[in-house]
Amino acid sequence: ETGVTQSPTHLIKTRGQQVTLRCSSQSGHNTVSWYQQALGQGPQFIFQYYREEENGRGNFPPRFSGLQFPNYSSELNVNALELDDSALYLCASSLGGSTSYEQYFGPGTRLTVT
Amino acid sequence: DAKTTQPTSMDCAEGRAANLPCNHSTISGNEYVYWYRQIHSQGPQYIIHGLKNNETNEMASLIITEDRKSSTLILPHATLRDTAVYYCIVRPNYGGATNKLIFGTGTLLAVQP
């Protein structure tokens, strides 16, 4: 079990609403990545934050945004929710700048958009 | 797109070795091979990674061919708890820049009692 935690565990939203998901990284890790995993698919990279700055982004529209705080915890915000946003959202923490780049994943937040 | 090819599913008898293959014929010289697994309803879990030498840790062994175009993850004594989707990923190992993981659909390993 990793030290990465995510909240909430499950969430149900209506199309058009906004949602904020939260992630606490493993102690000592300064990098947080967010992934979206649709049913039956592998996780897809959304973006990464390194020392509070966005440091790479996948093929996701601007309505997916994020923040990283001084304690390296992070938020994922999704505006104008669409039905296709229903997925498991995973965050992963790692120690950027080191020679060890294993990412440690949290248990995920299951988002359902109706 | 993922740079790896894996079988969709495999079965293994409990207590036997599970050998999971992965093809990565377009791997470049600075790319490492990483393996993660995802047990149902959990986040992916790091298993092992390597560049060109074989690697072993408490979870598994990684065998990389000499030309680095394919690799095999070996779970020496599979248990029911090893039932999971196993992902083979290639990526550069460098600091500061994005260390995103590009997942394919992985191999569903079913360990049978």
Coordinates of C-alpha atoms in Angstrom, one line a residue:
Chain A
E1 CA 0.0 0.0 0.0
T2 CA 1.4 3.4 -1.0
G3 CA 1.1 6.7 1.0
V4 CA -0.9 8.3 -1.8
T5 CA -4.4 9.2 -0.8
Q6 CA -7.3 10.5 -2.9
S7 CA -10.7 11.9 -2.1
P8 CA -13.5 11.4 -2.5
T9 CA -13.6 7.7 -3.3
H10 CA -16.8 8.0 -5.4
L11 CA -18.6 10.9 -6.9
I12 CA -21.8 11.4 -9.0
K13 CA -22.2 14.6 -10.9
T14 CA -24.6 15.9 -13.6
R15 CA -23.6 16.9 -17.1
G16 CA -22.4 20.5 -17.1
Q17 CA -21.4 20.6 -13.5
Q18 CA -17.9 21.2 -12.2
V19 CA -15.9 18.8 -10.0
T20 CA -12.7 19.0 -7.9
L21 CA -10.7 15.8 -7.0
R22 CA -8.0 15.8 -4.4
C23 CA -4.7 14.0 -4.0
S24 CA -2.1 13.8 -1.2
S25 CA 1.2 12.7 -2.4
Q26 CA 3.6 10.3 -0.7
S27 CA 5.9 11.9 1.9
G28 CA 8.9 13.5 0.2
H29 CA 7.5 13.4 -3.3
N30 CA 7.4 16.7 -5.2
T31 CA 5.7 15.5 -8.4
V32 CA 2.1 14.6 -9.0
S33 CA 0.6 13.2 -12.2
W34 CA -3.1 12.7 -13.0
Y35 CA -4.5 10.0 -15.2
Q36 CA -8.0 9.1 -16.5
Q37 CA -8.9 5.5 -16.8
A38 CA -12.1 4.6 -18.8
L39 CA -13.6 1.2 -18.2
G40 CA -11.6 -1.5 -19.9
Q41 CA -8.8 0.8 -20.9
G42 CA -5.3 1.6 -19.5
P43 CA -4.8 4.9 -17.7
Q44 CA -4.4 8.0 -19.9
F45 CA -2.0 10.8 -18.9
I46 CA -3.8 14.1 -18.2
F47 CA -1.0 16.3 -16.8
Q48 CA 1.8 16.5 -14.3
Y49 CA 2.8 19.0 -11.7
Y50 CA 6.4 19.4 -10.5
R51 CA 7.1 21.9 -7.7
E52 CA 3.8 23.6 -8.1
E53 CA 4.2 24.2 -11.9
E54 CA 2.4 22.2 -14.7
N55 CA 5.2 20.2 -16.3
G56 CA 3.6 18.4 -19.2
R57 CA 0.1 17.7 -20.5
G58 CA -1.6 15.0 -22.4
N59 CA -4.4 15.3 -25.0
F60 CA -7.1 16.7 -22.7
P61 CA -9.0 20.0 -23.2
P62 CA -8.5 23.1 -21.1
R63 CA -11.6 22.4 -19.0
F64 CA -9.3 19.9 -17.3
S65 CA -7.1 22.0 -15.0
G66 CA -5.0 21.4 -11.9
L67 CA -3.1 22.9 -9.0
Q68 CA -0.3 21.8 -6.8
F69 CA 0.2 23.2 -3.4
P70 CA 3.4 24.0 -1.4
N71 CA 3.0 20.7 0.5
Y72 CA 2.8 19.0 -2.9
S73 CA -0.8 17.9 -2.6
S74 CA -2.8 18.4 -5.7
E75 CA -6.2 19.1 -7.1
L76 CA -7.8 18.1 -10.5
N77 CA -10.6 20.3 -11.6
V78 CA -13.0 19.5 -14.5
N79 CA -15.5 22.1 -15.7
A80 CA -18.5 21.6 -17.9
L81 CA -18.7 17.8 -17.2
E82 CA -19.6 15.5 -20.1
L83 CA -20.9 12.0 -20.0
D84 CA -17.5 10.7 -21.4
D85 CA -15.8 12.1 -18.4
S86 CA -17.1 9.2 -16.4
A87 CA -14.0 7.3 -15.4
L88 CA -11.6 6.4 -12.6
Y89 CA -9.2 9.3 -11.9
L90 CA -5.8 8.3 -10.6
C91 CA -3.1 10.4 -9.2
A92 CA 0.5 9.3 -8.9
S93 CA 3.4 10.8 -6.9
S94 CA 7.1 10.5 -7.6
L95 CA 10.3 12.2 -6.8
G96 CA 11.2 14.3 -9.8
G97 CA 14.8 15.2 -10.4
S98 CA 16.1 11.9 -8.9
T99 CA 17.3 8.8 -10.7
S100 CA 14.3 6.8 -9.4
Y101 CA 11.1 7.6 -11.3
E102 CA 8.8 5.0 -10.1
Q103 CA 5.3 6.5 -9.7
Y104 CA 3.2 5.5 -6.7
F105 CA -0.5 5.5 -7.4
G106 CA -3.4 6.3 -5.2
P107 CA -6.6 4.2 -5.2
G108 CA -8.4 6.6 -7.5
T109 CA -11.7 8.5 -7.5
R110 CA -14.6 6.9 -9.4
L111 CA -16.5 9.7 -11.2
T112 CA -19.9 9.1 -12.7
V113 CA -21.5 11.8 -14.9
T114 CA -25.2 11.4 -15.5
Chain B
D1 CA 0.1 5.5 -28.5
A2 CA 1.7 2.8 -26.5
K3 CA 5.0 1.6 -27.8
T4 CA 4.5 -1.9 -26.6
T5 CA 2.6 -5.0 -27.6
Q6 CA 1.3 -7.5 -25.0
P7 CA -1.1 -10.5 -25.2
T8 CA -4.6 -9.6 -24.1
S9 CA -4.8 -12.4 -21.5
M10 CA -2.9 -15.3 -20.0
D11 CA -3.7 -18.1 -17.5
C12 CA -1.2 -19.5 -14.9
A13 CA -1.6 -22.3 -12.3
E14 CA -1.1 -21.2 -8.7
G15 CA 2.4 -22.0 -7.5
R16 CA 3.9 -22.0 -11.1
A17 CA 5.9 -19.4 -12.7
A18 CA 4.1 -16.8 -14.7
N19 CA 6.0 -15.5 -17.8
L20 CA 4.5 -12.3 -19.3
P21 CA 5.9 -11.3 -22.7
C22 CA 6.2 -7.8 -24.1
N23 CA 7.3 -6.6 -27.5
H24 CA 8.9 -3.1 -27.8
S25 CA 10.6 -3.3 -31.2
T26 CA 10.9 0.5 -31.6
I27 CA 12.6 1.1 -28.2
S28 CA 15.3 3.7 -28.3
G29 CA 18.6 3.7 -26.5
N30 CA 17.6 5.9 -23.6
E31 CA 14.3 4.2 -22.9
Y32 CA 13.8 1.9 -20.0
V33 CA 11.3 -0.9 -19.7
Y34 CA 8.9 -0.6 -16.8
W35 CA 6.3 -3.0 -15.5
Y36 CA 3.2 -2.0 -13.5
R37 CA 0.2 -4.1 -12.5
Q38 CA -3.3 -3.1 -11.5
I39 CA -5.4 -5.3 -9.3
H40 CA -9.1 -4.9 -9.7
S41 CA -10.4 -1.6 -8.3
Q42 CA -6.9 -0.4 -7.2
G43 CA -4.4 2.0 -8.6
P44 CA -1.5 0.6 -10.7
Q45 CA 1.5 -0.7 -8.7
Y46 CA 5.1 -0.4 -9.7
I47 CA 6.8 -3.8 -10.1
I48 CA 10.2 -3.4 -11.7
H49 CA 12.2 -1.6 -14.4
G50 CA 15.4 -2.1 -16.4
L51 CA 17.5 -0.8 -19.2
K52 CA 19.4 -3.7 -20.7
N53 CA 20.5 -6.0 -17.9
N54 CA 18.2 -8.5 -16.3
E55 CA 16.8 -7.3 -13.1
T56 CA 15.3 -9.0 -10.0
N57 CA 13.6 -7.7 -6.9
E58 CA 11.4 -9.2 -4.2
M59 CA 8.3 -9.2 -6.6
A60 CA 9.6 -10.4 -9.9
S61 CA 12.4 -10.8 -12.5
L62 CA 12.7 -8.9 -15.7
I63 CA 14.5 -10.5 -18.6
I64 CA 15.4 -8.1 -21.5
T65 CA 16.6 -9.6 -24.8
E66 CA 20.1 -8.5 -26.0
D67 CA 18.6 -6.4 -28.9
R68 CA 16.2 -4.9 -26.3
K69 CA 13.2 -5.4 -28.6
S70 CA 11.3 -7.6 -26.2
S71 CA 11.2 -8.5 -22.5
T72 CA 9.6 -11.0 -20.2
L73 CA 8.3 -10.4 -16.7
I74 CA 8.6 -13.4 -14.5
L75 CA 6.6 -14.0 -11.3
P76 CA 8.4 -17.1 -9.9
H77 CA 5.6 -18.6 -7.8
A78 CA 2.2 -17.1 -8.8
T79 CA -0.5 -16.8 -6.2
L80 CA -4.2 -15.9 -6.5
R81 CA -3.3 -12.4 -5.4
D82 CA -1.2 -11.9 -8.5
T83 CA -4.3 -11.9 -10.6
A84 CA -4.2 -8.5 -12.2
V85 CA -3.7 -6.5 -15.4
Y86 CA 0.0 -6.2 -16.1
Y87 CA 1.3 -3.2 -18.1
C88 CA 4.6 -3.1 -19.9
I89 CA 5.8 0.5 -20.6
V90 CA 8.8 2.0 -22.2
R91 CA 9.9 5.5 -21.3
P92 CA 13.1 7.6 -20.9
N93 CA 14.6 7.9 -17.5
Y94 CA 15.5 11.5 -17.0
G95 CA 15.0 14.1 -14.4
G96 CA 13.0 17.3 -14.3
A97 CA 11.0 16.7 -17.5
T98 CA 7.6 15.0 -17.7
N99 CA 7.9 11.4 -16.6
K100 CA 4.4 10.4 -17.9
L101 CA 3.6 6.8 -18.3
I102 CA 1.9 5.7 -21.6
F103 CA -0.3 2.7 -20.8
G104 CA -1.6 0.2 -23.3
T105 CA -4.3 -2.2 -22.5
G106 CA -2.0 -4.7 -20.8
T107 CA -2.2 -8.4 -20.1
L108 CA -4.9 -9.8 -17.8
L109 CA -3.2 -12.5 -15.9
A110 CA -5.6 -15.0 -14.3
V111 CA -4.0 -17.3 -11.7
Q112 CA -6.0 -20.4 -11.4
P113 CA -6.2 -22.5 -8.1

